[in-house]
Coordinates of C-alpha atoms and ligand atoms in Angstrom, one line a residue:
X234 CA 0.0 0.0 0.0
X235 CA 1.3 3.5 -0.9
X236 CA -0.4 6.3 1.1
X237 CA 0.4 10.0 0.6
X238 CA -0.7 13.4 1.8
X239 CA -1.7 16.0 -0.8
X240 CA -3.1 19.8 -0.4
X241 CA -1.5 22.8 1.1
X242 CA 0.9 23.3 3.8
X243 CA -1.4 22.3 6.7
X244 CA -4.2 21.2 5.1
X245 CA -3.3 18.2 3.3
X246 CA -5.6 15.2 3.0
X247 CA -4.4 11.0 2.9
X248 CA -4.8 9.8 -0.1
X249 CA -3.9 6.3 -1.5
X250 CA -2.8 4.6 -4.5
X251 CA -5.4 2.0 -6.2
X252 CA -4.2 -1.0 -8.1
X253 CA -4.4 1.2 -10.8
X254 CA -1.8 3.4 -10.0
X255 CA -4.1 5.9 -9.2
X256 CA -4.2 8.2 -6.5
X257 CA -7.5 8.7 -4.8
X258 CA -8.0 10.6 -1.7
X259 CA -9.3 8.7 1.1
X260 CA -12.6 9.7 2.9
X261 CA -12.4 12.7 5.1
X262 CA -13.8 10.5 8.1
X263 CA -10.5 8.4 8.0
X264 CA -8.8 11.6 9.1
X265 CA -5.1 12.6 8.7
X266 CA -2.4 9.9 8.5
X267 CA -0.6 10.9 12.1
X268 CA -0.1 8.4 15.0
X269 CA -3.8 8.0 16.0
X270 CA -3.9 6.8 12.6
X271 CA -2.1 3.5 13.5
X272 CA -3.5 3.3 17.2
X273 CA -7.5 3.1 15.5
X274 CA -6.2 0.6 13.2
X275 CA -6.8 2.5 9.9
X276 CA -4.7 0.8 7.9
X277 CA -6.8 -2.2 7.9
X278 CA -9.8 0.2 7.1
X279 CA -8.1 1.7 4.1
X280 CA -7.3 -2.4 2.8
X281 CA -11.0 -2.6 3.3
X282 CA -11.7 0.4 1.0
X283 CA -8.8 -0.3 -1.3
X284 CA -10.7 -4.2 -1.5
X285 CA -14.1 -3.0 -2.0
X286 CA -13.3 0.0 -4.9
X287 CA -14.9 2.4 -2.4
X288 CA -12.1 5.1 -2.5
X289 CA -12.6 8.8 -3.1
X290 CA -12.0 11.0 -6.2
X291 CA -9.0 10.9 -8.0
X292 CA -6.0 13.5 -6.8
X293 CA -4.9 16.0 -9.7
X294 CA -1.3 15.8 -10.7
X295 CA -1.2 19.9 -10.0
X296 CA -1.9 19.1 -6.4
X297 CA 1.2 20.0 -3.6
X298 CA 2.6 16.7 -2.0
X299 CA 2.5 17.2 1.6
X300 CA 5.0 14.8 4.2
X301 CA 3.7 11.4 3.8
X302 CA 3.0 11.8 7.9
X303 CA 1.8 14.4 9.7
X304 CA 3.4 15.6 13.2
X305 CA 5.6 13.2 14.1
X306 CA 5.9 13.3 18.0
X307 CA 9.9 12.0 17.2
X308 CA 12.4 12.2 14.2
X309 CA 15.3 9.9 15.5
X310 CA 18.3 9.7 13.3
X311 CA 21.3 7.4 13.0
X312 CA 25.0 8.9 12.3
X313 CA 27.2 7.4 10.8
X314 CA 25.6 4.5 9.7
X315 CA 27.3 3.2 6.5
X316 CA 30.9 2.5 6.3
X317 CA 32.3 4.3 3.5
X318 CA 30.0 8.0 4.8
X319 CA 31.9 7.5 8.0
X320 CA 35.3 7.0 6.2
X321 CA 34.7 10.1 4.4
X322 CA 33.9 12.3 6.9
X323 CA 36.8 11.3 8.8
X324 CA 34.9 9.7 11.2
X325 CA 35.6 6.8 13.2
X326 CA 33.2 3.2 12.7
X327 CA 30.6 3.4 15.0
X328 CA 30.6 0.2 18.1
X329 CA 26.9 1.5 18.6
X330 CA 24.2 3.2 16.4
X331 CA 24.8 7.1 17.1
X332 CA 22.0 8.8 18.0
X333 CA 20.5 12.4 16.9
X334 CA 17.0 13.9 17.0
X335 CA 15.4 16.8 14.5
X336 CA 13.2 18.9 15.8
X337 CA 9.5 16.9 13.9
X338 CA 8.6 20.8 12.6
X339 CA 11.2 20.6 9.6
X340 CA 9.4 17.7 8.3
X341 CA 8.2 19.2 4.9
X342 CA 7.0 17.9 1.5
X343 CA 9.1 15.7 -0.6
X344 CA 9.3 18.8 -3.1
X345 CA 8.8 21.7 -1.5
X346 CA 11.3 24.5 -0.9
X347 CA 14.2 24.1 1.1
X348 CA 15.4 27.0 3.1
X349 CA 19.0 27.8 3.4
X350 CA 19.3 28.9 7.2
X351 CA 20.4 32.8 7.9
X352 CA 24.3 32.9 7.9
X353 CA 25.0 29.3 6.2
X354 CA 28.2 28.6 4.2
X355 CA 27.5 24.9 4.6
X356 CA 24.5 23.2 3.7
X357 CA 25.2 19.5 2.9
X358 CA 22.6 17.0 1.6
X359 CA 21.7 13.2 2.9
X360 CA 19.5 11.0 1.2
X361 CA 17.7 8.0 3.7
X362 CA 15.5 4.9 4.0
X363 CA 13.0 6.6 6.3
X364 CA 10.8 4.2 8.6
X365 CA 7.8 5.3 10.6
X366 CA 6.6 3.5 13.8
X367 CA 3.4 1.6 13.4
X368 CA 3.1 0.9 17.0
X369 CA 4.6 1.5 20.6
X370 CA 7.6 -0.3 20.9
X371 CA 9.3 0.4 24.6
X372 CA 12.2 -2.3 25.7
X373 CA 12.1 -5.0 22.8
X374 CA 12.7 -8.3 23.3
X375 CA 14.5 -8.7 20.3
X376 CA 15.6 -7.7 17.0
X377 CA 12.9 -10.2 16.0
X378 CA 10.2 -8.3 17.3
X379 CA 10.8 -5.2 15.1
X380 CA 9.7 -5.8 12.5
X381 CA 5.9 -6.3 13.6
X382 CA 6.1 -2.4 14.8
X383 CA 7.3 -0.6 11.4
X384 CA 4.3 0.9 9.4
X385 CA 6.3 1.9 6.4
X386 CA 9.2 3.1 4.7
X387 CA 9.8 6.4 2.6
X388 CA 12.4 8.7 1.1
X389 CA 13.9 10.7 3.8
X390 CA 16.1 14.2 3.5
X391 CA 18.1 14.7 5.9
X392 CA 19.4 18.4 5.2
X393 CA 22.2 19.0 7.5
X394 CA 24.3 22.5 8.2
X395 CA 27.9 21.2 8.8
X396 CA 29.3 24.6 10.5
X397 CA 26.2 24.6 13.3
X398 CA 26.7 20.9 13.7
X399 CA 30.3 20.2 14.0
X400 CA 31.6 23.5 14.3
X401 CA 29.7 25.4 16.9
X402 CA 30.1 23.4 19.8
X403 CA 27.7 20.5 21.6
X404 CA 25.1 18.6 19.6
X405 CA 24.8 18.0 16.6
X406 CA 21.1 18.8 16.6
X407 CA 22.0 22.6 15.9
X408 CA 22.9 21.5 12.5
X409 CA 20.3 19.3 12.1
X410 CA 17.0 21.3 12.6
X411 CA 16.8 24.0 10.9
X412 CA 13.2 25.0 8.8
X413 CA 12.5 22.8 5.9
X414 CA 15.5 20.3 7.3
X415 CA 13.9 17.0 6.8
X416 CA 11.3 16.8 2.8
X417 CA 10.0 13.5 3.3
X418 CA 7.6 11.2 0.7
X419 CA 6.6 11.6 -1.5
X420 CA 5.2 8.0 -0.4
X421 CA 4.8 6.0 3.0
X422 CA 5.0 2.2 1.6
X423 CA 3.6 -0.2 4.2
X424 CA 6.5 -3.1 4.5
X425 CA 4.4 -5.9 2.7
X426 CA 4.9 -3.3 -0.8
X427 CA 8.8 -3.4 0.3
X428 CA 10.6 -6.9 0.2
X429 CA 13.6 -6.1 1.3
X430 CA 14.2 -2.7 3.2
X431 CA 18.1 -4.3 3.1
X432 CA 18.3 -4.4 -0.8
X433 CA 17.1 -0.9 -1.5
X434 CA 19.5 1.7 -4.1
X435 CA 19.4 5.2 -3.5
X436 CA 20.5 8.1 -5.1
X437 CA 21.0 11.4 -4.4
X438 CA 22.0 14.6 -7.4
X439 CA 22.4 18.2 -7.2
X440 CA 21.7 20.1 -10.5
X441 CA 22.1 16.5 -12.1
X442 CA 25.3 15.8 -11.2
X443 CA 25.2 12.1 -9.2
X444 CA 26.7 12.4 -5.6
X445 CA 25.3 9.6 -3.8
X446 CA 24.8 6.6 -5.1
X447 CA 24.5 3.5 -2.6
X448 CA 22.5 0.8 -0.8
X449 CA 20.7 0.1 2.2
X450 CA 22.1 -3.2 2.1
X451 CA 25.8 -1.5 3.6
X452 CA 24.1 -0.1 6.7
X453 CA 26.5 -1.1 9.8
X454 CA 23.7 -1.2 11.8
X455 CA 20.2 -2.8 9.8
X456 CA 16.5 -1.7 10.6
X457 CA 15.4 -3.7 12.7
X458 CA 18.1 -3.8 15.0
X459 CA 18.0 -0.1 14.8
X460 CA 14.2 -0.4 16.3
X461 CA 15.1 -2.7 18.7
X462 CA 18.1 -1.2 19.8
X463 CA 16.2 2.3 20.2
X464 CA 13.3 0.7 22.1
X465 CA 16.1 -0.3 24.8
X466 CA 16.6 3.7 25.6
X467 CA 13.4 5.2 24.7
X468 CA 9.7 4.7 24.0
X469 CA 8.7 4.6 20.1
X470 CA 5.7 5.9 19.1
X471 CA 3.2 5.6 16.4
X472 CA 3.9 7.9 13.6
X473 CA 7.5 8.5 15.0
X474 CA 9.9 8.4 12.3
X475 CA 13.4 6.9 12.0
X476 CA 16.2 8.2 9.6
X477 CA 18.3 5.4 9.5
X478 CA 21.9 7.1 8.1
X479 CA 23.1 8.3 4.5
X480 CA 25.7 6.4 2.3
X481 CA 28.9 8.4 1.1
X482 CA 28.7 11.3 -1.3
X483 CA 27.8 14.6 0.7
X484 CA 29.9 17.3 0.3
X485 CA 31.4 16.9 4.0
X486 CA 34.9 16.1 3.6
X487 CA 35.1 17.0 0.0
X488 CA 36.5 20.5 -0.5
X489 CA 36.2 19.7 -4.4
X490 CA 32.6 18.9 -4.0
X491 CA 30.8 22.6 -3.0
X492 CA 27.9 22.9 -0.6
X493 CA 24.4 24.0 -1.6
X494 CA 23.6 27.5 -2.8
X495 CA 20.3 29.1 -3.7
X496 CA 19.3 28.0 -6.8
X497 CA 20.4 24.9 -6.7
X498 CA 18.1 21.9 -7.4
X499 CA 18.7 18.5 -5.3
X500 CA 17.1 15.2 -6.7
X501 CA 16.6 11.8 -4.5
X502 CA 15.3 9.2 -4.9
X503 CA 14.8 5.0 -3.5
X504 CA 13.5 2.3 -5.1
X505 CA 10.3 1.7 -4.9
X506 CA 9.6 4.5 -2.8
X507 CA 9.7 7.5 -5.1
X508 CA 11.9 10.8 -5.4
X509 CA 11.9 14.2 -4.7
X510 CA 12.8 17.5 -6.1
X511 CA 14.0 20.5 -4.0
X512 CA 14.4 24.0 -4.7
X513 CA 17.4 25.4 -2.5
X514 CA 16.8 29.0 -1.4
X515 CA 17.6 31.7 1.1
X516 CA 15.8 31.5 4.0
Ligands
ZN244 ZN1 21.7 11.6 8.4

């Protein structure tokens, strides 16, 4: 199942994708797609509709994309997580998955406008396998159980200012948070569409030159392990989402390789899951 949010900033409406490849909205009474969302158990309802041809009117192609989520109550990201993006940073291998959170308000559409914050000389680019929580996870048994808590996977951007994050002292969540940080979607996949979150090529260009091209299957650390091993140090929530690390190919590290300028155009995309198109400007 491929679910999506279209309509303005703020006003968006779920939507899903029939067996025809068409996107239809679903009916206002199955409200947004949020965390209540997965506590009522709306997915099976929107099966049920997808079954029965009893969807809503088709979404025109002119219509914004919002975030394939609304309000995440958590974005959770994990540095570091391939090999050869550690090695170019100069970075050391991780022992255990590094943890960073975004603040859930720079969660935007998958081709909306990304803002370059006030006073940046360094804005870098990360494509991601995003997951979102399907259900409340707290102190998993085992990596085993993850998988029965993920409600989906989708293209994930994690925009990231180098100076604020590794330059400015503490955190890295300075660098990490800024408006517009994180276009997500343009589709939430549920994990029965996606047969192997491990075996999944993504790409990353800016102005349509190639700069990361890479698989989820070199993670260090996989997805559900990830899950589980968050669920040991905090509790997961539905409609939380997860960026689970970026392969090598940002401009960090690279002084031949420039960082992002107004005007620039970033592409990304995963299979299966869709790509995005962002506009880079001043903020
Ligand atoms: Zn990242």
């Amino acid at each position: 199942m491929r679910l999506a949010r279209v309509g303005q900033l703020g006003r968006e409406r779920a939507a899903v994708e029939d067996e025809k490849g068409i996107l239809r909205f679903l009916p206002e009474t199955m409200g947004d797609i949020d965390g209540q969302f997965w506590i009522d158990g709306r997915r099976d309802e929107v099966q049920r509709l997808l079954q029965a041809n009893a969807l809503g009117e088709p979404v025109a192609e002119s219509e914004r994309r919002g975030s394939p989520i609304a309000k995440p109550e958590k974005v959770i990201c994990i540095g570091l997580n391939y090999r050869d993006h550690a090695l170019e940073t100069g970075s050391p291998i991780p022992e255990e998955p590094i943890i960073f959170m975004k603040a859930p308000n720079c969660v935007v559409g998958p081709n909306d406008q990304i803002l370059i914050p006030r006073g940046s000389l360094k804005t870098d680019w990360e494509v991601e396998l995003g997951v979102v929580i399907g259900e409340r996870a707290r102190y998993l048994d085992s990596v085993d159980d993850a998988a029965a808590v993920i409600g989906g996977y989708c293209v994930s951007h994690d925009v990231s200012e180098r100076e604020y994050q590794l330059e400015r002292g503490g955190q890295w969540d300075k660098g990490k948070s800024c408006e517009t940080f994180n276009p997500l979607g343009p589709w939430l996949v549920t994990p029965d569409d996606v047969l192997s979150p491990q075996a999944l090529g993504l790409q990353l260009s800016v102005n349509g030159v190639l700069r990361q091209d890479g698989s989820t299957s070199d993670m260090i650390f996989d997805v559900p392990y990830i899950v589980w091993y968050l669920s040991q140090f905090m509790v997961l929530e539905p409609g939380d989402l997860i960026n689970t690390g970026t392969p090598k190919g940002v401009s960090l590290g690279h002084d031949d390789v420039p960082f992002l300028s107004p005007g620039d155009l970033v592409e990304l995309s995963i299979d299966g899951l869709g790509s995005q198109r962002s506009l880079l400007v001043q903020a």
